[in-house]
Amino acid sequence: MRFPEDVPTLADDVVTLRAHTVADTRPAYEACQDPEMQRWTTIPVPYELGNAEHFLTEFVPAGWRDGSNWAWAIEYDGRYSGTIDLRPGDGDVGEVGFAIAPWARGNGVMTRALRLAVAHAFEQGWERVTWRAYVGNWGSRRVAWKAGFRNLVTIPAGGVQRGVRRDEWVASIARDDVPEPQGNWWRVPVIELDGVRLRAFEGSDAKRLMEACNDPRTQQWLAGLPKPYQLEDAEGFIESRLENLASGEGVSWAIADPDTDELLGNVSVFDLRNRIDKTMGEVGYWAHPDARGRGVMSTAVRGAIGHAFTPVEDGGLGRRRLVLFAADGNTASQRVAEVNGFTRTGRERAASPDRDGGFRDLHAFDLLGTDQRPGSNR
Ligand SMILES: CC(C)(COP(=O)(O)OP(=O)(O)OC[C@H]1O[C@@H](n2cnc3c(N)ncnc32)[C@H](O)[C@@H]1OP(=O)(O)O)[C@@H](O)C(=O)NCCC(=O)NCCS
């Protein structure tokens, strides 16, 4: 192919993918000063003007001429805003890579650019397009998810960045796949009710979370928690909430004091991808010791339930049925279930491991979306 004459221009109503020009050098150089760009890509650091000149006048034209890399400039709002490239692999499977200037982010530009590039790849006879990102690059993962990439896996140390191995996410889309999101990527809505705020966990919750999970009663009833529960366990829990949301597995709220925003506990709705029943969910919770005995958890669970039964199209979790389990002897937890209208459905014998190696019975509860719930208009 000849550069730039043979570079196809791809466009939708908002974004145009076109051949790069030397006029892109300065904006490309500026975009590459961004710490996020340096953190998540393999561009040289520090990034000099000469790096941008080399990229635009040598690397990009050579890629088109020998067919090893098809890189387009992303034109948005009348300006160069980033680059997206397709890297044909061995025949009909290749990779996509992308990056956009900080000023253009959060407007859906990259999702549009990705859809255009992927459609072009399939027109050119590709069977599959692969996306890779370093673990933790949530913005890139969401772009890929929105454009229909699927079957995400994590490859430990699968990537290399400036000589250092990094864990990598890989997902792909095939020619016959619908270019639409697969599965749910949940959000954590802020819910305020009766002296309780439910919100997403934040890094600053780690210390209170550690205290709550080291508490003897929490340790007794949640025997799966590490003992002792350390700050890094708390930080790991907070970080893993993002994965829960992105994979569609569950939603966890931090229960916070509405005045101070201090962490009071946790309520989660999880198992949302249950293999047998995709309309169910399980409710779980724990409270910080200094927040117990004043109805905080009953209120928090009420908020979580309301969201769980709200249809997906209205921003909720679209659940039909919720289940809840409390160990024999954990009367406070059983009370929270009953106060919220759960029905006691039975007793699972020797189902809950104890810390001493024994097993306790579990009390099972359920709640249907059609049930009358205390304190709600249902
Ligand atoms: C990743 C990147 C390409 C996204 O570009 P963009 O134009 O903002 O993408 P879009 O606006 O199309 O979509 C971004 C989505 O990610 C979401 N997002 C961004 N940061 C997020 C985060 N930390 N956690 C969860 N979602 C996040 C946005 O909310 C948006 O989703 P929404 O439209 O549903 O709200 C851009 O941030 C970038 O260039 N980063 C640096 C380079 C890079 O990481 N390249 C990819 C290497 S694999």
Short mmCIF file of C-alpha atoms and ligand atoms in Angstrom, two decimals:
data_model
loop_
_atom_site.label_atom_id
_atom_site.label_comp_id
_atom_site.label_asym_id
_atom_site.label_seq_id
_atom_site.Cartn_x
_atom_site.Cartn_y
_atom_site.Cartn_z
CA MET A 1 0.00 0.00 0.00
CA ARG A 2 1.02 3.56 -0.56
CA PHE A 3 1.06 6.03 2.30
CA PRO A 4 -0.97 8.17 2.71
CA GLU A 5 -2.92 7.73 -0.56
CA ASP A 6 -4.18 4.21 0.14
CA VAL A 7 -5.10 4.69 3.80
CA PRO A 8 -8.88 4.29 3.97
CA THR A 9 -10.82 6.98 5.81
CA LEU A 10 -13.37 5.52 8.23
CA ALA A 11 -16.00 7.69 9.86
CA ASP A 12 -19.21 7.76 11.83
CA ASP A 13 -21.19 10.87 12.83
CA VAL A 14 -18.64 11.99 15.40
CA VAL A 15 -15.25 10.42 14.80
CA THR A 16 -13.06 10.11 11.71
CA LEU A 17 -10.12 7.75 11.35
CA ARG A 18 -7.70 9.15 8.76
CA ALA A 19 -4.07 8.95 7.70
CA HIS A 20 -1.66 10.72 10.02
CA THR A 21 0.02 13.92 8.85
CA VAL A 22 3.09 15.76 10.14
CA ALA A 23 0.71 18.30 11.67
CA ASP A 24 -0.20 15.60 14.21
CA THR A 25 3.34 15.61 15.62
CA ARG A 26 2.88 18.30 18.25
CA PRO A 27 -0.52 17.12 19.58
CA ALA A 28 0.73 13.51 19.60
CA TYR A 29 3.80 14.59 21.55
CA GLU A 30 1.64 16.52 24.01
CA ALA A 31 -0.79 13.62 24.51
CA CYS A 32 2.13 11.32 25.27
CA GLN A 33 3.22 13.50 28.20
CA ASP A 34 0.13 12.30 30.07
CA PRO A 35 1.04 9.98 32.99
CA GLU A 36 -1.90 7.65 32.19
CA MET A 37 -0.63 7.27 28.63
CA GLN A 38 2.81 6.37 29.95
CA ARG A 39 1.39 4.06 32.60
CA TRP A 40 -0.71 1.92 30.28
CA THR A 41 1.17 1.85 26.97
CA THR A 42 4.67 1.00 25.76
CA ILE A 43 5.59 4.50 24.54
CA PRO A 44 9.12 5.63 25.47
CA VAL A 45 9.48 7.50 28.76
CA PRO A 46 10.47 10.31 28.77
CA TYR A 47 8.66 10.99 25.53
CA GLU A 48 10.53 13.52 23.35
CA LEU A 49 9.35 15.46 20.32
CA GLY A 50 11.71 13.26 18.29
CA ASN A 51 9.74 10.17 19.36
CA ALA A 52 6.57 11.67 17.88
CA GLU A 53 8.43 12.67 14.71
CA HIS A 54 9.82 9.16 14.30
CA PHE A 55 6.40 7.60 14.94
CA LEU A 56 4.57 9.77 12.42
CA THR A 57 7.13 10.08 9.64
CA GLU A 58 8.73 6.63 9.79
CA PHE A 59 6.90 4.02 11.86
CA VAL A 60 3.35 4.74 10.67
CA PRO A 61 4.13 5.05 6.92
CA ALA A 62 6.31 1.91 7.05
CA GLY A 63 3.51 -0.01 8.77
CA TRP A 64 1.08 0.77 5.97
CA ARG A 65 3.63 0.06 3.23
CA ASP A 66 4.63 -3.38 4.51
CA GLY A 67 1.20 -4.20 5.96
CA SER A 68 2.47 -4.85 9.49
CA ASN A 69 0.59 -2.03 11.21
CA TRP A 70 -2.41 0.03 10.13
CA ALA A 71 -2.43 3.13 12.31
CA TRP A 72 -5.03 5.85 11.98
CA ALA A 73 -5.22 9.30 13.48
CA ILE A 74 -8.45 9.79 15.41
CA GLU A 75 -10.02 13.09 14.41
CA TYR A 76 -12.57 14.40 16.91
CA ASP A 77 -13.99 17.88 17.35
CA GLY A 78 -11.94 19.05 14.35
CA ARG A 79 -8.61 18.03 15.94
CA TYR A 80 -6.19 15.16 16.15
CA SER A 81 -7.12 13.40 19.39
CA GLY A 82 -5.35 10.05 19.36
CA THR A 83 -4.24 6.98 17.47
CA ILE A 84 -5.74 3.55 16.91
CA ASP A 85 -3.96 0.75 15.12
CA LEU A 86 -4.63 -2.72 13.80
CA ARG A 87 -1.77 -5.17 13.74
CA PRO A 88 -2.45 -7.99 11.32
CA GLY A 89 -1.09 -11.16 12.84
CA ASP A 90 -0.61 -14.53 11.26
CA GLY A 91 -3.34 -14.41 8.65
CA ASP A 92 -6.83 -13.72 9.88
CA VAL A 93 -6.37 -12.88 13.58
CA GLY A 94 -4.82 -9.61 14.67
CA GLU A 95 -4.64 -7.10 17.47
CA VAL A 96 -5.93 -3.63 18.12
CA GLY A 97 -4.26 -0.91 20.16
CA PHE A 98 -5.42 2.60 21.02
CA ALA A 99 -4.77 5.73 23.02
CA ILE A 100 -6.41 9.11 23.18
CA ALA A 101 -5.40 12.54 24.45
CA PRO A 102 -6.63 13.41 27.95
CA TRP A 103 -8.78 16.30 26.69
CA ALA A 104 -10.87 13.99 24.51
CA ARG A 105 -11.54 11.24 27.06
CA GLY A 106 -14.88 10.29 28.49
CA ASN A 107 -16.89 11.29 25.40
CA GLY A 108 -17.22 7.85 23.86
CA VAL A 109 -14.60 8.74 21.24
CA MET A 110 -12.48 5.66 21.71
CA THR A 111 -15.46 3.33 21.69
CA ARG A 112 -16.53 4.81 18.35
CA ALA A 113 -13.01 4.59 16.94
CA LEU A 114 -12.71 0.98 18.08
CA ARG A 115 -16.00 -0.01 16.47
CA LEU A 116 -14.87 1.56 13.18
CA ALA A 117 -11.49 -0.16 13.23
CA VAL A 118 -12.96 -3.56 14.15
CA ALA A 119 -15.58 -3.35 11.39
CA HIS A 120 -12.79 -2.50 8.95
CA ALA A 121 -10.72 -5.48 10.10
CA PHE A 122 -13.63 -7.81 9.41
CA GLU A 123 -14.20 -6.20 6.00
CA GLN A 124 -10.56 -6.94 5.26
CA GLY A 125 -11.15 -10.61 5.97
CA TRP A 126 -10.02 -10.88 9.60
CA GLU A 127 -11.80 -13.57 11.65
CA ARG A 128 -10.94 -12.22 15.09
CA VAL A 129 -9.60 -9.06 16.71
CA THR A 130 -7.75 -9.30 20.03
CA TRP A 131 -7.47 -6.57 22.65
CA ARG A 132 -4.82 -6.57 25.39
CA ALA A 133 -4.34 -4.23 28.32
CA TYR A 134 -2.32 -4.26 31.51
CA VAL A 135 -4.42 -5.38 34.47
CA GLY A 136 -6.00 -2.36 36.13
CA ASN A 137 -6.61 -0.33 32.98
CA TRP A 138 -10.33 -0.06 33.65
CA GLY A 139 -10.99 2.64 31.06
CA SER A 140 -9.53 0.51 28.29
CA ARG A 141 -11.38 -2.56 29.54
CA ARG A 142 -14.66 -0.69 29.50
CA VAL A 143 -14.05 0.56 25.95
CA ALA A 144 -13.39 -3.02 24.81
CA TRP A 145 -16.47 -4.29 26.69
CA LYS A 146 -18.69 -1.61 25.16
CA ALA A 147 -17.48 -2.55 21.67
CA GLY A 148 -18.34 -6.22 22.24
CA PHE A 149 -14.99 -7.78 23.17
CA ARG A 150 -15.59 -10.86 25.33
CA ASN A 151 -14.21 -13.95 27.10
CA LEU A 152 -11.75 -11.87 29.08
CA VAL A 153 -8.89 -13.74 30.71
CA THR A 154 -5.97 -12.61 32.84
CA ILE A 155 -2.53 -13.78 31.82
CA PRO A 156 -0.07 -13.42 34.69
CA ALA A 157 3.05 -11.61 33.47
CA GLY A 158 1.62 -11.91 29.96
CA GLY A 159 2.81 -8.49 28.85
CA VAL A 160 6.06 -6.61 28.92
CA GLN A 161 6.39 -2.88 29.36
CA ARG A 162 9.79 -1.24 28.98
CA GLY A 163 11.49 -4.47 29.97
CA VAL A 164 9.24 -5.25 32.94
CA ARG A 165 6.70 -8.09 32.89
CA ARG A 166 3.13 -7.12 33.74
CA ASP A 167 -0.12 -9.04 34.17
CA GLU A 168 -2.35 -8.65 31.19
CA TRP A 169 -6.03 -8.85 30.31
CA VAL A 170 -6.90 -10.33 26.94
CA ALA A 171 -10.31 -10.38 25.26
CA SER A 172 -11.44 -10.69 21.67
CA ILE A 173 -14.29 -10.36 19.22
CA ALA A 174 -14.96 -12.62 16.24
CA ARG A 175 -16.39 -11.69 12.88
CA ASP A 176 -19.81 -13.16 13.69
CA ASP A 177 -20.03 -11.72 17.21
CA VAL A 178 -22.50 -8.91 17.85
CA PRO A 179 -20.43 -5.78 18.56
CA GLU A 180 -22.36 -5.03 21.75
CA PRO A 181 -21.53 -5.45 25.46
CA GLN A 182 -21.69 -9.02 26.72
CA GLY A 183 -22.93 -9.44 30.27
CA ASN A 184 -23.52 -6.72 32.82
CA TRP A 185 -21.02 -4.20 34.09
CA TRP A 186 -22.72 -3.00 37.24
CA ARG A 187 -22.48 0.46 38.74
CA VAL A 188 -22.67 1.33 42.44
CA PRO A 189 -25.41 3.92 42.89
CA VAL A 190 -25.31 6.15 45.93
CA ILE A 191 -28.39 5.38 48.02
CA GLU A 192 -29.33 7.62 50.94
CA LEU A 193 -32.00 6.47 53.33
CA ASP A 194 -32.88 6.93 57.00
CA GLY A 195 -29.50 7.94 58.33
CA VAL A 196 -27.44 5.64 56.14
CA ARG A 197 -25.50 6.25 52.94
CA LEU A 198 -24.64 3.41 50.58
CA ARG A 199 -21.79 4.24 48.22
CA ALA A 200 -18.84 2.61 46.45
CA PHE A 201 -15.83 1.58 48.53
CA GLU A 202 -12.88 3.95 48.45
CA GLY A 203 -9.23 3.47 49.27
CA SER A 204 -9.67 5.54 52.44
CA ASP A 205 -12.08 2.90 53.85
CA ALA A 206 -9.25 0.36 54.23
CA LYS A 207 -8.44 1.02 57.90
CA ARG A 208 -12.06 0.85 59.13
CA LEU A 209 -12.63 -2.18 56.94
CA MET A 210 -9.65 -3.90 58.53
CA GLU A 211 -10.98 -3.09 62.01
CA ALA A 212 -14.41 -4.46 61.13
CA CYS A 213 -13.02 -7.69 59.69
CA ASN A 214 -10.67 -8.24 62.63
CA ASP A 215 -13.50 -7.92 65.10
CA PRO A 216 -14.05 -11.24 66.94
CA ARG A 217 -17.73 -11.41 66.02
CA THR A 218 -17.09 -10.77 62.34
CA GLN A 219 -14.31 -13.35 62.49
CA GLN A 220 -16.64 -15.83 64.17
CA TRP A 221 -19.47 -15.59 61.66
CA LEU A 222 -17.43 -15.08 58.52
CA ALA A 223 -14.96 -17.88 59.02
CA GLY A 224 -13.57 -17.53 55.50
CA LEU A 225 -11.93 -14.18 56.30
CA PRO A 226 -8.15 -14.15 56.70
CA LYS A 227 -7.02 -14.12 60.34
CA PRO A 228 -5.58 -11.71 61.22
CA TYR A 229 -7.22 -9.50 58.62
CA GLN A 230 -4.53 -7.07 57.53
CA LEU A 231 -4.50 -3.71 55.81
CA GLU A 232 -3.45 -5.35 52.56
CA ASP A 233 -6.44 -7.71 52.80
CA ALA A 234 -8.69 -4.68 53.11
CA GLU A 235 -7.00 -2.96 50.16
CA GLY A 236 -7.32 -6.14 48.11
CA PHE A 237 -11.02 -6.36 48.94
CA ILE A 238 -11.59 -2.76 47.84
CA GLU A 239 -9.68 -3.25 44.58
CA SER A 240 -11.51 -6.50 43.84
CA ARG A 241 -14.88 -4.71 44.00
CA LEU A 242 -14.10 -3.26 40.56
CA GLU A 243 -13.63 -6.74 39.13
CA ASN A 244 -16.94 -7.82 40.68
CA LEU A 245 -18.71 -4.98 38.95
CA ALA A 246 -16.99 -5.38 35.60
CA SER A 247 -17.52 -9.13 35.43
CA GLY A 248 -21.18 -8.81 36.45
CA GLU A 249 -20.62 -10.95 39.55
CA GLY A 250 -21.90 -8.58 42.21
CA VAL A 251 -22.27 -5.16 43.75
CA SER A 252 -20.82 -4.18 47.13
CA TRP A 253 -21.70 -1.00 48.90
CA ALA A 254 -19.77 0.69 51.64
CA ILE A 255 -22.30 1.66 54.29
CA ALA A 256 -21.27 5.14 55.40
CA ASP A 257 -22.31 7.68 57.98
CA PRO A 258 -24.15 10.37 55.98
CA ASP A 259 -22.54 13.17 58.03
CA THR A 260 -18.92 12.04 58.29
CA ASP A 261 -18.82 9.50 55.40
CA GLU A 262 -17.06 7.14 57.82
CA LEU A 263 -17.34 3.44 56.99
CA LEU A 264 -19.97 1.63 59.06
CA GLY A 265 -20.15 -1.66 57.20
CA ASN A 266 -20.66 -3.50 53.97
CA VAL A 267 -23.69 -4.86 52.16
CA SER A 268 -23.33 -6.87 48.96
CA VAL A 269 -25.59 -8.53 46.42
CA PHE A 270 -23.61 -11.23 44.67
CA ASP A 271 -23.72 -14.50 42.71
CA LEU A 272 -25.46 -12.53 39.97
CA ARG A 273 -24.09 -14.83 37.26
CA ASN A 274 -25.41 -17.97 38.95
CA ARG A 275 -25.22 -20.74 36.38
CA ILE A 276 -28.67 -22.14 37.10
CA ASP A 277 -30.64 -18.98 37.77
CA LYS A 278 -29.41 -15.70 36.32
CA THR A 279 -32.26 -13.82 38.00
CA MET A 280 -31.23 -14.55 41.58
CA GLY A 281 -28.80 -12.90 43.93
CA GLU A 282 -27.42 -13.50 47.40
CA VAL A 283 -27.29 -10.82 50.08
CA GLY A 284 -24.36 -10.63 52.50
CA TYR A 285 -23.19 -8.06 55.03
CA TRP A 286 -21.06 -7.15 58.01
CA ALA A 287 -21.02 -4.12 60.29
CA HIS A 288 -18.16 -2.34 62.02
CA PRO A 289 -18.45 -3.05 65.78
CA ASP A 290 -19.14 0.59 66.62
CA ALA A 291 -22.08 0.69 64.18
CA ARG A 292 -23.97 -2.28 65.60
CA GLY A 293 -27.23 -2.34 67.52
CA ARG A 294 -28.87 0.75 66.01
CA GLY A 295 -30.59 -0.54 62.91
CA VAL A 296 -27.87 0.47 60.45
CA MET A 297 -27.72 -2.90 58.76
CA SER A 298 -31.48 -3.38 58.52
CA THR A 299 -31.71 -0.03 56.73
CA ALA A 300 -28.69 -0.73 54.51
CA VAL A 301 -30.09 -4.11 53.45
CA ARG A 302 -33.39 -2.44 52.62
CA GLY A 303 -31.56 -0.07 50.27
CA ALA A 304 -29.64 -2.90 48.62
CA ILE A 305 -32.79 -4.97 48.16
CA GLY A 306 -34.62 -2.06 46.54
CA HIS A 307 -31.80 -1.71 44.01
CA ALA A 308 -31.59 -5.47 43.44
CA PHE A 309 -35.27 -5.70 42.47
CA THR A 310 -35.17 -2.61 40.24
CA PRO A 311 -35.22 -3.58 36.53
CA VAL A 312 -31.90 -3.39 34.67
CA GLU A 313 -33.36 -0.85 32.23
CA ASP A 314 -34.04 1.42 35.20
CA GLY A 315 -30.46 1.07 36.43
CA GLY A 316 -31.03 -1.76 38.92
CA LEU A 317 -29.90 -5.37 39.11
CA GLY A 318 -33.09 -6.87 37.67
CA ARG A 319 -33.36 -9.60 40.30
CA ARG A 320 -36.41 -11.84 40.69
CA ARG A 321 -35.32 -13.63 43.85
CA LEU A 322 -32.82 -13.02 46.63
CA VAL A 323 -31.40 -15.50 49.09
CA LEU A 324 -29.65 -14.92 52.40
CA PHE A 325 -27.91 -17.29 54.80
CA ALA A 326 -27.11 -16.81 58.48
CA ALA A 327 -25.32 -19.29 60.72
CA ASP A 328 -27.14 -20.94 63.58
CA GLY A 329 -26.62 -18.74 66.61
CA ASN A 330 -26.14 -15.53 64.64
CA THR A 331 -29.40 -14.02 65.81
CA ALA A 332 -28.54 -10.44 64.82
CA SER A 333 -28.06 -11.46 61.21
CA GLN A 334 -31.26 -13.51 61.15
CA ARG A 335 -33.09 -10.51 62.57
CA VAL A 336 -31.84 -8.30 59.72
CA ALA A 337 -33.28 -10.82 57.25
CA GLU A 338 -36.64 -11.00 58.99
CA VAL A 339 -36.98 -7.26 59.42
CA ASN A 340 -36.57 -6.96 55.67
CA GLY A 341 -39.33 -9.39 54.88
CA PHE A 342 -37.24 -12.45 54.04
CA THR A 343 -38.96 -15.81 54.51
CA ARG A 344 -37.18 -18.50 56.46
CA THR A 345 -37.02 -21.42 54.02
CA GLY A 346 -35.10 -23.99 55.95
CA ARG A 347 -32.00 -25.12 57.66
CA GLU A 348 -28.95 -26.37 55.82
CA ARG A 349 -27.27 -28.84 58.09
CA ALA A 350 -23.56 -28.55 58.89
CA ALA A 351 -23.17 -26.10 55.99
CA SER A 352 -21.09 -23.36 57.56
CA PRO A 353 -17.44 -24.01 58.43
CA ASP A 354 -16.33 -22.80 61.85
CA ARG A 355 -12.85 -21.57 62.71
CA ASP A 356 -12.33 -24.58 65.00
CA GLY A 357 -12.74 -27.05 62.15
CA GLY A 358 -16.40 -27.87 62.92
CA PHE A 359 -19.52 -27.01 60.95
CA ARG A 360 -22.68 -25.18 61.95
CA ASP A 361 -26.12 -25.27 60.47
CA LEU A 362 -27.12 -22.39 58.23
CA HIS A 363 -30.53 -20.76 58.26
CA ALA A 364 -31.73 -20.12 54.74
CA PHE A 365 -33.97 -17.20 53.77
CA ASP A 366 -35.42 -15.97 50.52
CA LEU A 367 -37.29 -12.97 49.24
CA LEU A 368 -39.14 -12.66 45.94
CA GLY A 369 -39.55 -9.39 44.11
CA THR A 370 -43.28 -9.98 44.29
CA ASP A 371 -43.27 -10.35 48.10
CA GLN A 372 -44.69 -7.64 50.30
CA ARG A 373 -41.71 -5.85 51.84
CA PRO A 374 -41.78 -3.86 55.07
CA GLY A 375 -41.21 -0.15 54.53
CA SER A 376 -41.65 -0.31 50.77
CA ASN A 377 -44.58 0.16 48.48
CA ARG A 378 -44.25 -3.47 47.41
C1 LIG B 1 -8.50 4.04 27.77
C2 LIG B 1 -8.82 5.23 26.86
C3 LIG B 1 -8.41 4.86 25.45
C4 LIG B 1 -10.34 5.51 26.90
O1 LIG B 1 -10.68 6.54 25.97
P1 LIG B 1 -12.09 7.32 26.04
O2 LIG B 1 -12.25 8.14 24.82
O3 LIG B 1 -12.21 7.97 27.36
O4 LIG B 1 -13.10 6.11 25.95
P2 LIG B 1 -14.69 6.19 25.93
O5 LIG B 1 -15.15 7.55 26.32
O6 LIG B 1 -15.13 5.64 24.62
O7 LIG B 1 -15.09 5.14 27.06
C5 LIG B 1 -14.43 5.15 28.30
C6 LIG B 1 -15.29 4.40 29.27
O8 LIG B 1 -14.47 3.94 30.33
C7 LIG B 1 -15.01 4.41 31.54
N1 LIG B 1 -13.90 4.57 32.46
C8 LIG B 1 -12.86 5.39 32.38
N2 LIG B 1 -12.06 5.21 33.42
C9 LIG B 1 -12.60 4.22 34.16
C10 LIG B 1 -12.25 3.59 35.38
N3 LIG B 1 -11.13 3.92 36.03
N4 LIG B 1 -13.06 2.61 35.86
C11 LIG B 1 -14.19 2.26 35.20
N5 LIG B 1 -14.58 2.83 34.05
C12 LIG B 1 -13.79 3.80 33.55
C13 LIG B 1 -15.72 5.67 31.18
O9 LIG B 1 -16.68 6.02 32.16
C14 LIG B 1 -16.36 5.29 29.87
O10 LIG B 1 -17.50 4.48 30.06
P3 LIG B 1 -18.99 5.08 29.88
O11 LIG B 1 -19.02 5.80 28.58
O12 LIG B 1 -19.86 3.88 29.87
O13 LIG B 1 -19.19 5.96 31.04
C15 LIG B 1 -8.09 6.52 27.31
O14 LIG B 1 -8.34 6.71 28.68
C16 LIG B 1 -6.60 6.47 27.11
O15 LIG B 1 -6.11 6.81 26.04
N6 LIG B 1 -5.84 6.06 28.15
C17 LIG B 1 -4.38 6.02 28.09
C18 LIG B 1 -3.86 5.04 27.01
C19 LIG B 1 -4.47 3.66 27.17
O16 LIG B 1 -4.71 3.20 28.25
N7 LIG B 1 -4.68 2.99 26.04
C20 LIG B 1 -5.20 1.63 26.01
C21 LIG B 1 -4.09 0.67 26.17
S1 LIG B 1 -4.68 -0.98 26.17
#
